[in-house]
Short mmCIF file of C-alpha atoms in Angstrom, two decimals:
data_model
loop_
_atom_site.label_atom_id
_atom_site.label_comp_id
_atom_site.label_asym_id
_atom_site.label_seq_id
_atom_site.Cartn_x
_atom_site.Cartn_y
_atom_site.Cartn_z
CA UNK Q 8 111.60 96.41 144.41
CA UNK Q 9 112.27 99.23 141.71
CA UNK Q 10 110.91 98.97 138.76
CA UNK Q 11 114.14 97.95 135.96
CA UNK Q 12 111.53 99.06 133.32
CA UNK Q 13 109.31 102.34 132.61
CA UNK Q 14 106.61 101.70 130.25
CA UNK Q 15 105.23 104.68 128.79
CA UNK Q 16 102.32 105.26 126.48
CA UNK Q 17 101.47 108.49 125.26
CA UNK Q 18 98.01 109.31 123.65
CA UNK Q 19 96.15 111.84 122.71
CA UNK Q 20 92.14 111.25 122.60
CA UNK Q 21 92.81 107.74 122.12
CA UNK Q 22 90.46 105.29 120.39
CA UNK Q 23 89.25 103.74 123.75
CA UNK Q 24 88.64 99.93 122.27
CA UNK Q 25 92.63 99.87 120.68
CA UNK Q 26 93.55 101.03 124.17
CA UNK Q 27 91.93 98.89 125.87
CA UNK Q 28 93.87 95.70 124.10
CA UNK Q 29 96.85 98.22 124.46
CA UNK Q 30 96.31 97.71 128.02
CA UNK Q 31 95.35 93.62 128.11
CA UNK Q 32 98.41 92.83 126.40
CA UNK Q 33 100.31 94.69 129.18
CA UNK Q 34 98.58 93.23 131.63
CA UNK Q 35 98.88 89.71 130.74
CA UNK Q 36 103.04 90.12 130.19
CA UNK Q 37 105.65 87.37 131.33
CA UNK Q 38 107.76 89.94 133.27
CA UNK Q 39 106.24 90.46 137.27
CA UNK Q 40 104.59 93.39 137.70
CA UNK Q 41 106.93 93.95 140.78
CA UNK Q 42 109.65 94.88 137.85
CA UNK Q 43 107.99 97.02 135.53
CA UNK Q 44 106.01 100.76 136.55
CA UNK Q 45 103.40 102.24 133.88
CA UNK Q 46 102.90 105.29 133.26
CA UNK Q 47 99.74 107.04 130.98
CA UNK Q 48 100.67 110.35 129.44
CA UNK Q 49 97.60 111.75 128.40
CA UNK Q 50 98.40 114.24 126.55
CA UNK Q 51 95.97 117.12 126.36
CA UNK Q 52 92.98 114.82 126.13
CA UNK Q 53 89.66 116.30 125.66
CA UNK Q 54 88.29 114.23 128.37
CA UNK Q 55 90.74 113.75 131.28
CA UNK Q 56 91.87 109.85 130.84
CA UNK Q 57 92.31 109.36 134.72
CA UNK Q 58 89.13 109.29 135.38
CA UNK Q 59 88.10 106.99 132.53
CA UNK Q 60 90.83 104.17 132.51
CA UNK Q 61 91.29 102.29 135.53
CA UNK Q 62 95.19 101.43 135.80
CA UNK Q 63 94.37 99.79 139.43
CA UNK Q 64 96.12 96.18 138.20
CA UNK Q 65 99.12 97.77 138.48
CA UNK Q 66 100.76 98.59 141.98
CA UNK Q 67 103.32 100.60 140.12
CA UNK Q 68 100.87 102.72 137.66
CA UNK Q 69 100.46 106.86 137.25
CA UNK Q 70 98.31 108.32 135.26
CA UNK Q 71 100.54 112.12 134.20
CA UNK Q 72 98.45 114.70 132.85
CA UNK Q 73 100.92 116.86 130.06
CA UNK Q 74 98.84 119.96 128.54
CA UNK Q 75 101.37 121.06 125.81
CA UNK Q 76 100.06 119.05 123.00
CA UNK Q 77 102.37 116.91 121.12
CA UNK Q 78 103.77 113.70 120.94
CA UNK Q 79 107.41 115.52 121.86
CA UNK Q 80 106.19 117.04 125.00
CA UNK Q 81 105.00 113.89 126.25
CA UNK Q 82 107.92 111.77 125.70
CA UNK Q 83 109.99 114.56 127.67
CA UNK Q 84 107.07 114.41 130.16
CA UNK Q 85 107.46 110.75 130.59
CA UNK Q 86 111.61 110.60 130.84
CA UNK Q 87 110.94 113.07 133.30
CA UNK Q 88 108.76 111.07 135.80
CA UNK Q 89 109.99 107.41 134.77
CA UNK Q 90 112.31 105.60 137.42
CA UNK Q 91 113.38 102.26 135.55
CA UNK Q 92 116.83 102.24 134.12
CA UNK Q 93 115.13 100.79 130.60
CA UNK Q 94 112.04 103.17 128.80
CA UNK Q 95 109.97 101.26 126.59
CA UNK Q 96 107.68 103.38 124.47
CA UNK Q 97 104.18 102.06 123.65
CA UNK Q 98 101.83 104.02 121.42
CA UNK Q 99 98.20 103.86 121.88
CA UNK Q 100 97.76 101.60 118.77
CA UNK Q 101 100.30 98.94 120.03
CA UNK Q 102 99.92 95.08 121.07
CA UNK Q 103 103.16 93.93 122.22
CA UNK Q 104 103.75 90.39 122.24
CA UNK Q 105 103.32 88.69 125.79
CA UNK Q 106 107.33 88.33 126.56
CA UNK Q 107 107.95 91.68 125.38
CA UNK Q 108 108.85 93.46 128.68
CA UNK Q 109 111.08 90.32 129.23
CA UNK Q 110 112.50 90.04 126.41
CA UNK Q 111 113.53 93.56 126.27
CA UNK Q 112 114.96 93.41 129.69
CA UNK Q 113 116.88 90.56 128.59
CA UNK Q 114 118.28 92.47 125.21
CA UNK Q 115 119.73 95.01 127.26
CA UNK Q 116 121.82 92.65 129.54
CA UNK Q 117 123.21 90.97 126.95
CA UNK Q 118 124.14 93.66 124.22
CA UNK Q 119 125.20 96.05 126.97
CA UNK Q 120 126.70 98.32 123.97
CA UNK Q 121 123.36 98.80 122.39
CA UNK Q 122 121.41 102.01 124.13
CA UNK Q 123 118.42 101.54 121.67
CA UNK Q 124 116.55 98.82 120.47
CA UNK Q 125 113.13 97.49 119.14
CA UNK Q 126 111.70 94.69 117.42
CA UNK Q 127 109.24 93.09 114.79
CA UNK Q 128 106.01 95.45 113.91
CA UNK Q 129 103.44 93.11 112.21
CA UNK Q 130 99.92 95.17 111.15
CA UNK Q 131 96.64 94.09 111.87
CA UNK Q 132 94.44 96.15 109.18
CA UNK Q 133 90.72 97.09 110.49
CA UNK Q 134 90.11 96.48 106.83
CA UNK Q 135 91.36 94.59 104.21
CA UNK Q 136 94.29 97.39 102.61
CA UNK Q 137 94.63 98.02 98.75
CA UNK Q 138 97.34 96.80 96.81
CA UNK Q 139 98.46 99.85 96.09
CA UNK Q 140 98.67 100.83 99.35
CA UNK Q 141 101.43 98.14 99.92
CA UNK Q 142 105.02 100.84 98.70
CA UNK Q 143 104.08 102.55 101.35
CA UNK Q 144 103.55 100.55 104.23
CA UNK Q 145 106.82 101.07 105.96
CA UNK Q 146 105.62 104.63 106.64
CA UNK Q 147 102.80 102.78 108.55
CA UNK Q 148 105.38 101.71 111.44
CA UNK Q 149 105.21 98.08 109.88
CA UNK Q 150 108.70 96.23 109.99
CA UNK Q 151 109.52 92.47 109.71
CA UNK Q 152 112.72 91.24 109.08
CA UNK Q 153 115.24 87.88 109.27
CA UNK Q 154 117.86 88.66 111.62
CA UNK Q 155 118.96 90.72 114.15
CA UNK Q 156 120.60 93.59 113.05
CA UNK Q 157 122.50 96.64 115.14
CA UNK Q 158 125.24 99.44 114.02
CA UNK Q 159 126.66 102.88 115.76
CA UNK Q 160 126.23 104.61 112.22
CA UNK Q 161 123.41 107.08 112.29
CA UNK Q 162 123.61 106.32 108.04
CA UNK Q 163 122.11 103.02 109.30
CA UNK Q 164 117.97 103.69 108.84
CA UNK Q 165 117.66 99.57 109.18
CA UNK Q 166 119.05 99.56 112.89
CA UNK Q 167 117.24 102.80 114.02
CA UNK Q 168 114.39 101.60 115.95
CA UNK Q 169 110.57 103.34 115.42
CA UNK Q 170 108.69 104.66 118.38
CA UNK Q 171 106.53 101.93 118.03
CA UNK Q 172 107.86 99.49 121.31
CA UNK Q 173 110.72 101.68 121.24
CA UNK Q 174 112.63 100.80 124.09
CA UNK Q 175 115.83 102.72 125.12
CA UNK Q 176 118.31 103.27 128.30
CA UNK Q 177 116.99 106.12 130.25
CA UNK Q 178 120.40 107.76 130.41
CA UNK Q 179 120.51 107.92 126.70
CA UNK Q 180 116.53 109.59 127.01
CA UNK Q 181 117.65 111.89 129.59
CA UNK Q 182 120.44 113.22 127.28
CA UNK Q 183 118.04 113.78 124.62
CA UNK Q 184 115.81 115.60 127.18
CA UNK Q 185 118.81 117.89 127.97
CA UNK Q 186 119.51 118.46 124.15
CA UNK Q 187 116.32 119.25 123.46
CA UNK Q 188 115.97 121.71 125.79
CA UNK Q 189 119.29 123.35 124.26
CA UNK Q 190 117.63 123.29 120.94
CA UNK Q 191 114.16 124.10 120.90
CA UNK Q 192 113.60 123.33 116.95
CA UNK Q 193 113.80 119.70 117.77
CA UNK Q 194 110.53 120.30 119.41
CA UNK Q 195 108.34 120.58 116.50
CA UNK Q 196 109.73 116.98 115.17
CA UNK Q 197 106.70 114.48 115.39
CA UNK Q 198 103.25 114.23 115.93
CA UNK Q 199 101.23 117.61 117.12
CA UNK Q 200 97.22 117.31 117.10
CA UNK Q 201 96.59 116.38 112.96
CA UNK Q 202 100.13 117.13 112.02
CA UNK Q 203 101.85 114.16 110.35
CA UNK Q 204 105.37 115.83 111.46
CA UNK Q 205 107.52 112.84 112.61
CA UNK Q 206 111.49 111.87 113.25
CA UNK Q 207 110.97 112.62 117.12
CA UNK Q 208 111.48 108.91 117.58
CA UNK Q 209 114.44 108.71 115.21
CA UNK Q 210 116.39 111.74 116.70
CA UNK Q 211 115.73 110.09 120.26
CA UNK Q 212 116.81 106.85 118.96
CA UNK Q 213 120.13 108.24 117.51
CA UNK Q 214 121.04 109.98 120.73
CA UNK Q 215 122.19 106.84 121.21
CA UNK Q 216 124.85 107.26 118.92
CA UNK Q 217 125.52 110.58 119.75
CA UNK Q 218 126.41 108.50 123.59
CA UNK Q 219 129.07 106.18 121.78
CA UNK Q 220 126.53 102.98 121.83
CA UNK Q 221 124.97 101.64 119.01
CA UNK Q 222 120.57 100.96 117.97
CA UNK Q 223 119.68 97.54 117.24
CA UNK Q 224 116.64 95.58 116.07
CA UNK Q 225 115.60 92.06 117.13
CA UNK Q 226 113.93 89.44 115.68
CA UNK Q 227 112.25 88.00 119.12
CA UNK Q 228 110.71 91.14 120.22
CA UNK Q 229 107.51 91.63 118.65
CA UNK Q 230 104.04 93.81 118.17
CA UNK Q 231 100.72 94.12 116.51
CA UNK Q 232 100.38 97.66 115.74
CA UNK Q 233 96.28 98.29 114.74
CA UNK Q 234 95.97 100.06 111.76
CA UNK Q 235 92.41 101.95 111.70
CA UNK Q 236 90.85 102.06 108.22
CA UNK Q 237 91.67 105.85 107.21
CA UNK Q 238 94.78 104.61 107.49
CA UNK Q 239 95.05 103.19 104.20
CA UNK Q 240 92.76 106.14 102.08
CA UNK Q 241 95.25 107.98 99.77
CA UNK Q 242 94.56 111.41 101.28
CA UNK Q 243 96.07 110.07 104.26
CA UNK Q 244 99.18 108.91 103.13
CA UNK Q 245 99.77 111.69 100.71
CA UNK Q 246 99.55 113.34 104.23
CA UNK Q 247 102.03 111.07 105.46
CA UNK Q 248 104.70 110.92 102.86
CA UNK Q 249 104.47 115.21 102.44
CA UNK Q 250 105.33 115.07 106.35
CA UNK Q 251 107.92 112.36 106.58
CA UNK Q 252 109.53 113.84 104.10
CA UNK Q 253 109.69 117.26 105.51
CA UNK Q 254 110.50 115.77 109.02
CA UNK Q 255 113.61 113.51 107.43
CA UNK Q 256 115.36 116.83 105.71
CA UNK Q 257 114.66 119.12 108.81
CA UNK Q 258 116.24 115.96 111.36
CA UNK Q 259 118.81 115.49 109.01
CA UNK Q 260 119.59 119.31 108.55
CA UNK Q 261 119.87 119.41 113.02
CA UNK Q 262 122.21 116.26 112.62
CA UNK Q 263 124.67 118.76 110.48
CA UNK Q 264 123.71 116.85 106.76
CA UNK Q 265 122.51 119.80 104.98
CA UNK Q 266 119.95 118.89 101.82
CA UNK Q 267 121.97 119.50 98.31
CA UNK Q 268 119.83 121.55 95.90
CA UNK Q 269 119.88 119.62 92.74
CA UNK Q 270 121.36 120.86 89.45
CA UNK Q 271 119.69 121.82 86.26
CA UNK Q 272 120.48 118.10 84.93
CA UNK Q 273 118.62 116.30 87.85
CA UNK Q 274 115.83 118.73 87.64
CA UNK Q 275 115.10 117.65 83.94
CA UNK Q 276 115.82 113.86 84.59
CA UNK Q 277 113.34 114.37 87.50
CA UNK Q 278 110.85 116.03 85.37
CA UNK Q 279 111.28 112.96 83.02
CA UNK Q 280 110.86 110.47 85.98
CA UNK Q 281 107.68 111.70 87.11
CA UNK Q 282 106.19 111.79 83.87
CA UNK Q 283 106.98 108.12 82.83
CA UNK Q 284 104.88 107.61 86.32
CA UNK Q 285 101.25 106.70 86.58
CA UNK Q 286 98.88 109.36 87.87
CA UNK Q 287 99.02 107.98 91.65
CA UNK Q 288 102.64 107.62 91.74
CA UNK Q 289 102.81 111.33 90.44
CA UNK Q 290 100.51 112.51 93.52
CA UNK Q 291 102.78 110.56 95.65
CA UNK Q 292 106.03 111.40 94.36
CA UNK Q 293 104.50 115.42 94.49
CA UNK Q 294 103.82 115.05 97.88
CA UNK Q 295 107.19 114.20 98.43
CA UNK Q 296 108.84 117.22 97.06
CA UNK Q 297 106.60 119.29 98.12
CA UNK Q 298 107.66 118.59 102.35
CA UNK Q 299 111.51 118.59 100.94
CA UNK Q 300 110.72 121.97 99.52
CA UNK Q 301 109.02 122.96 102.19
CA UNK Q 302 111.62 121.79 104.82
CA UNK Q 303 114.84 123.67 102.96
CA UNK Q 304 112.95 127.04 102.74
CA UNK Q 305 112.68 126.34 106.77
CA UNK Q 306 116.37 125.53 106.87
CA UNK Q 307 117.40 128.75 104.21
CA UNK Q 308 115.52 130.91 106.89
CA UNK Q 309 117.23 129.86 110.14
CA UNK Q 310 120.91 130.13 108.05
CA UNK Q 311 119.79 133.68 107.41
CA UNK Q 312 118.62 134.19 110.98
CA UNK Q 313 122.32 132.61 112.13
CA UNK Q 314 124.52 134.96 109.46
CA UNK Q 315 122.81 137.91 111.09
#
């Protein structure tokens, strides 16, 4: 039979004893095996991952070898070489839920106008995480909500699925393939080595849009994502934040929303902000501005470039 799904994990010198549960947990899924293929995108590993992960459970399992580093690359490698008609993203660090394959299959039969979807992302901490850490979790890929939600507004961040169990109709992945490859800047969106560059996932989400079809998330589909402890140390997150932001003006810039530069009044009641804040919340809120900054300098330079 052909497969109706493509899984597809992408990793990069993965953290062999996450992967391995990464791999249980697909293994031990509700859906038949005869309906789902499963494909391993290592991407630019320093040790070649076929020869160290045995995929032989799985009748309808490749291991794909991509050498351009980046998270990018290897989602285009795997739309490329995936054959199922729905393309569920799982990252190295992901535990779906046992019914997640199924349930996903059975989300896009019955919301036929929805071309991207994904679920509940619960965290399971290697240690126990600071309070502080807490404001920033949702940059962590963690997301638990009521009730199931879905729009066709790109303005709608609460319907825009992560790449975390990101599952989407290949069509929909195929025309982000092709867009890509008509605008190369997209390329540098998300992950890259130690870059903390993201918004790959949300600009290959909201292709979906783009199609005429809406992104949804649902309340029965569900993963653990493992959360390793540098995780949670304030270095990394500073990290984090500095690149989200960046990667959120620069997607949003491609999307035709250009950033606004603020006036001399919002400069000085953001001056006052920040200094009414505690010393952490100044780091943070720095590291903030400084990938905004950093992203409209990037943007100023290509509208130079175009008025050439």
């Amino acid at each position: 039979m052909q497969a109706l799904i493509s899984v597809i994990i992408c990793t990069h010198n993965p953290r062999s004893d996450y992967l391995k549960r990464v791999l249980q947990a697909l293994k031990d899924q509700t859906l038949s095996l005869e309906h789902w293929e499963l494909l391993l995108i290592d991407n630019a590993s320093d040790k070649l991952l076929a020869s160290e992960i045995d995929l032989s459970w799985h009748p309808n399992s490749r291991h794909i070898r991509e050498d351009e580093l980046g998270l990018t690359p290897a989602r285009l490698r795997g739309i490329k070489e995936a054959i199922g008609e729905i393309l569920v993203f799982v990252d190295d660090d992901n535990i779906l839920d046992l019914d997640y394959l199924e349930v996903s299959l059975r989300i896009s039969k019955d919301y036929p106008f929805v071309g991207a979807w994904g679920g509940q992302i619960r965290p399971e901490f290697e240690i126990e995480p600071p309070d502080w850490t807490k404001p920033y979790w949702n940059f962590l890929a963690i997301r638990q909500f009521d009730c199931d939600q879905w729009s066709n507004s790109q303005e709608q961040n609460t319907t825009t699925p992560c790449g975390a169990g990101l599952c989407i109709r290949r069509f929909v992945a195929q025309k982000y393939s092709h867009i890509l490859h008509q605008d190369p800047k997209r390329m540098d969106l998300d992950r890259k080595g130690k870059s903390l560059v993201s918004c790959g996932d949300t600009d290959l989400a909201l292709t979906s849009c783009d199609l005429g079809l809406g992104t949804g998330v649902f309340t029965s589909l569900r993963l653990t994502h493992l959360m390793p402890s540098q995780r949670l140390q304030e270095d990394y997150l500073l990290n984090l934040l500095q690149g989200v932001s960046y990667s959120v003006t620069i997607l949003n810039a491609l999307r035709g929303k250009l950033p606004i530069y603020p006036c001399r009044s919002q400069r000085i009641f953001q001056k006052y902000m920040r200094w009414r804040m505690d010393l952490r919340s100044q780091r943070f809120y720095d590291a903030e501005q400084l990938g905004k900054q950093k992203a409209m300098k990037e943007i100023a330079s290509w509208r130079k470039v175009e008025n050439l």
